[in-house]
Amino acid sequence: MKLENMKVDHKVSAEGEWIKKIPDMDDLELLVRGQSCPQARVLRAQLLRALPANVRNNPDGLPPEIVDQIEAQICAEALLLGWRNLDDTPYTKEKAVELLNDPDFVTFRDAVGWASNRVGRQATAARGAELGNSTTTSTGT
């Protein structure tokens, strides 16, 4: 594995990027920030601190329903900035919150998560190609 293949453009991650070709999402395009953007990290810390101590410090970890609520809130408030090709539904933060909190649309929340994990990689790969750096993976020995 080359270190270059692990790089993410942190500026793009914080500002957001249109991600296309999301698995199992047809022609849906999402404008998202990266999972590790400052906005998401700050919100995640705030949400975890706001949990009651007995929930936050549970030795078995957070209950799945709490994890789902936190992930949906982070996606809606920090990661998802827009969409294209989602029926004829225009993007609004209110509609995003509704979809991301609906357990029947967990595949949509998963798509936002998948897309946000790819933010900043395209820009880094393009710069590497411009410089003549290969982004191919090793065949191993």
mmCIF file of C-alpha atoms in Angstrom:
data_model
loop_
_atom_site.group_PDB
_atom_site.id
_atom_site.type_symbol
_atom_site.label_atom_id
_atom_site.label_comp_id
_atom_site.label_asym_id
_atom_site.label_seq_id
_atom_site.Cartn_x
_atom_site.Cartn_y
_atom_site.Cartn_z
ATOM 1 C CA MET A 1 0.000 0.000 0.000
ATOM 2 C CA LYS A 2 1.334 3.370 -0.953
ATOM 3 C CA LEU A 3 1.038 6.235 1.507
ATOM 4 C CA GLU A 4 -0.129 8.454 -1.358
ATOM 5 C CA ASN A 5 -3.244 6.267 -1.706
ATOM 6 C CA MET A 6 -4.253 7.091 1.888
ATOM 7 C CA LYS A 7 -4.175 10.860 1.470
ATOM 8 C CA VAL A 8 -7.312 12.965 1.692
ATOM 9 C CA ASP A 9 -7.514 16.622 0.744
ATOM 10 C CA HIS A 10 -8.520 18.075 4.112
ATOM 11 C CA LYS A 11 -9.735 21.345 2.573
ATOM 12 C CA VAL A 12 -12.103 19.493 0.253
ATOM 13 C CA SER A 13 -13.175 17.305 3.174
ATOM 14 C CA ALA A 14 -14.192 20.383 5.175
ATOM 15 C CA GLU A 15 -15.880 22.203 2.283
ATOM 16 C CA GLY A 16 -17.637 19.267 0.620
ATOM 17 C CA GLU A 17 -17.561 17.532 -2.740
ATOM 18 C CA TRP A 18 -20.089 16.022 -5.146
ATOM 19 C CA ILE A 19 -19.827 12.222 -5.034
ATOM 20 C CA LYS A 20 -21.234 10.164 -7.905
ATOM 21 C CA LYS A 21 -21.456 6.458 -8.679
ATOM 22 C CA ILE A 22 -22.649 5.497 -5.206
ATOM 23 C CA PRO A 23 -23.186 1.716 -5.052
ATOM 24 C CA ASP A 24 -26.821 0.649 -5.441
ATOM 25 C CA MET A 25 -27.997 4.276 -5.716
ATOM 26 C CA ASP A 26 -28.441 4.549 -9.516
ATOM 27 C CA ASP A 27 -27.696 8.134 -10.587
ATOM 28 C CA LEU A 28 -27.930 9.723 -7.124
ATOM 29 C CA GLU A 29 -25.240 12.327 -6.463
ATOM 30 C CA LEU A 30 -24.511 13.657 -2.994
ATOM 31 C CA LEU A 31 -22.745 16.831 -1.925
ATOM 32 C CA VAL A 32 -21.066 15.798 1.302
ATOM 33 C CA ARG A 33 -18.259 16.712 3.627
ATOM 34 C CA GLY A 34 -15.755 14.108 4.736
ATOM 35 C CA GLN A 35 -16.384 11.929 7.806
ATOM 36 C CA SER A 36 -13.427 13.471 9.591
ATOM 37 C CA CYS A 37 -14.229 17.095 8.756
ATOM 38 C CA PRO A 38 -14.036 19.488 11.711
ATOM 39 C CA GLN A 39 -17.800 20.073 11.660
ATOM 40 C CA ALA A 40 -18.543 16.360 12.117
ATOM 41 C CA ARG A 41 -15.868 15.853 14.789
ATOM 42 C CA VAL A 42 -17.137 18.784 16.868
ATOM 43 C CA LEU A 43 -20.772 17.718 16.557
ATOM 44 C CA ARG A 44 -19.928 14.083 17.412
ATOM 45 C CA ALA A 45 -18.119 15.198 20.571
ATOM 46 C CA GLN A 46 -21.024 17.458 21.576
ATOM 47 C CA LEU A 47 -23.591 14.726 21.052
ATOM 48 C CA LEU A 48 -21.595 12.187 23.035
ATOM 49 C CA ARG A 49 -21.012 14.632 25.903
ATOM 50 C CA ALA A 50 -24.749 15.377 26.009
ATOM 51 C CA LEU A 51 -25.611 11.736 26.696
ATOM 52 C CA PRO A 52 -26.355 10.783 30.298
ATOM 53 C CA ALA A 53 -23.258 9.397 32.027
ATOM 54 C CA ASN A 54 -24.830 5.964 32.536
ATOM 55 C CA VAL A 55 -25.433 5.686 28.767
ATOM 56 C CA ARG A 56 -22.119 7.240 27.708
ATOM 57 C CA ASN A 57 -20.088 5.059 30.105
ATOM 58 C CA ASN A 58 -21.922 1.783 29.546
ATOM 59 C CA PRO A 59 -19.250 -0.966 29.427
ATOM 60 C CA ASP A 60 -21.183 -2.673 26.621
ATOM 61 C CA GLY A 61 -21.060 0.471 24.485
ATOM 62 C CA LEU A 62 -23.846 2.669 23.250
ATOM 63 C CA PRO A 63 -27.215 1.093 22.456
ATOM 64 C CA PRO A 64 -27.799 0.716 18.701
ATOM 65 C CA GLU A 65 -30.745 3.130 18.720
ATOM 66 C CA ILE A 66 -28.540 5.853 20.264
ATOM 67 C CA VAL A 67 -25.819 5.192 17.692
ATOM 68 C CA ASP A 68 -28.414 5.469 14.909
ATOM 69 C CA GLN A 69 -29.691 8.789 16.283
ATOM 70 C CA ILE A 70 -26.178 10.215 16.552
ATOM 71 C CA GLU A 71 -25.184 9.050 13.055
ATOM 72 C CA ALA A 72 -28.360 10.487 11.547
ATOM 73 C CA GLN A 73 -27.819 13.827 13.264
ATOM 74 C CA ILE A 74 -24.182 14.031 12.155
ATOM 75 C CA CYS A 75 -25.159 13.159 8.581
ATOM 76 C CA ALA A 76 -27.945 15.753 8.544
ATOM 77 C CA GLU A 77 -26.145 18.599 10.309
ATOM 78 C CA ALA A 78 -22.510 18.179 9.325
ATOM 79 C CA LEU A 79 -22.056 15.888 6.328
ATOM 80 C CA LEU A 80 -24.902 16.101 3.803
ATOM 81 C CA LEU A 81 -25.058 19.438 1.988
ATOM 82 C CA GLY A 82 -27.147 18.567 -1.068
ATOM 83 C CA TRP A 83 -28.310 15.962 -3.542
ATOM 84 C CA ARG A 84 -29.144 15.518 -7.198
ATOM 85 C CA ASN A 85 -31.382 12.967 -8.906
ATOM 86 C CA LEU A 86 -33.433 12.006 -5.847
ATOM 87 C CA ASP A 87 -36.794 11.728 -7.607
ATOM 88 C CA ASP A 88 -38.027 15.276 -8.071
ATOM 89 C CA THR A 89 -37.274 16.067 -4.434
ATOM 90 C CA PRO A 90 -35.299 19.271 -3.970
ATOM 91 C CA TYR A 91 -32.712 19.238 -1.200
ATOM 92 C CA THR A 92 -33.728 20.898 2.027
ATOM 93 C CA LYS A 93 -32.165 20.342 5.403
ATOM 94 C CA GLU A 94 -35.614 19.465 6.775
ATOM 95 C CA LYS A 95 -36.129 16.731 4.147
ATOM 96 C CA ALA A 96 -32.605 15.433 4.792
ATOM 97 C CA VAL A 97 -33.297 15.199 8.539
ATOM 98 C CA GLU A 98 -36.565 13.386 7.841
ATOM 99 C CA LEU A 99 -34.946 10.805 5.536
ATOM 100 C CA LEU A 100 -31.840 10.297 7.655
ATOM 101 C CA ASN A 101 -33.907 9.656 10.801
ATOM 102 C CA ASP A 102 -36.346 7.275 9.129
ATOM 103 C CA PRO A 103 -35.292 3.663 9.840
ATOM 104 C CA ASP A 104 -36.929 2.620 6.560
ATOM 105 C CA PHE A 105 -34.358 4.762 4.714
ATOM 106 C CA VAL A 106 -31.268 3.324 6.377
ATOM 107 C CA THR A 107 -29.839 2.629 2.907
ATOM 108 C CA PHE A 108 -29.922 6.377 2.230
ATOM 109 C CA ARG A 109 -28.017 7.064 5.476
ATOM 110 C CA ASP A 110 -25.541 4.354 4.477
ATOM 111 C CA ALA A 111 -25.114 6.058 1.075
ATOM 112 C CA VAL A 112 -24.326 9.367 2.793
ATOM 113 C CA GLY A 113 -21.770 7.575 4.982
ATOM 114 C CA TRP A 114 -20.215 5.804 2.006
ATOM 115 C CA ALA A 115 -19.979 9.037 0.024
ATOM 116 C CA SER A 116 -18.526 10.993 2.940
ATOM 117 C CA ASN A 117 -15.749 8.416 3.261
ATOM 118 C CA ARG A 118 -14.651 9.229 -0.307
ATOM 119 C CA VAL A 119 -14.564 13.011 -0.052
ATOM 120 C CA GLY A 120 -11.159 14.499 -0.805
ATOM 121 C CA ARG A 121 -9.735 11.370 -2.373
ATOM 122 C CA GLN A 122 -10.582 12.335 -5.955
ATOM 123 C CA ALA A 123 -8.706 15.633 -5.683
ATOM 124 C CA THR A 124 -5.666 13.925 -4.168
ATOM 125 C CA ALA A 125 -5.665 11.205 -6.835
ATOM 126 C CA ALA A 126 -5.966 13.808 -9.599
ATOM 127 C CA ARG A 127 -2.989 15.763 -8.235
ATOM 128 C CA GLY A 128 -0.991 12.546 -8.047
ATOM 129 C CA ALA A 129 -1.807 11.769 -11.678
ATOM 130 C CA GLU A 130 -0.766 15.294 -12.705
ATOM 131 C CA LEU A 131 2.563 14.769 -10.972
ATOM 132 C CA GLY A 132 3.016 11.389 -12.613
ATOM 133 C CA ASN A 133 2.499 9.411 -9.403
ATOM 134 C CA SER A 134 0.857 6.068 -9.822
ATOM 135 C CA THR A 135 -2.231 5.330 -7.734
ATOM 136 C CA THR A 136 -2.271 1.660 -8.621
ATOM 137 C CA THR A 137 -2.069 -0.885 -5.865
ATOM 138 C CA SER A 138 0.811 -3.243 -5.356
ATOM 139 C CA THR A 139 0.545 -6.765 -6.696
ATOM 140 C CA GLY A 140 2.454 -8.042 -3.700
ATOM 141 C CA THR A 141 5.315 -10.465 -3.573
#
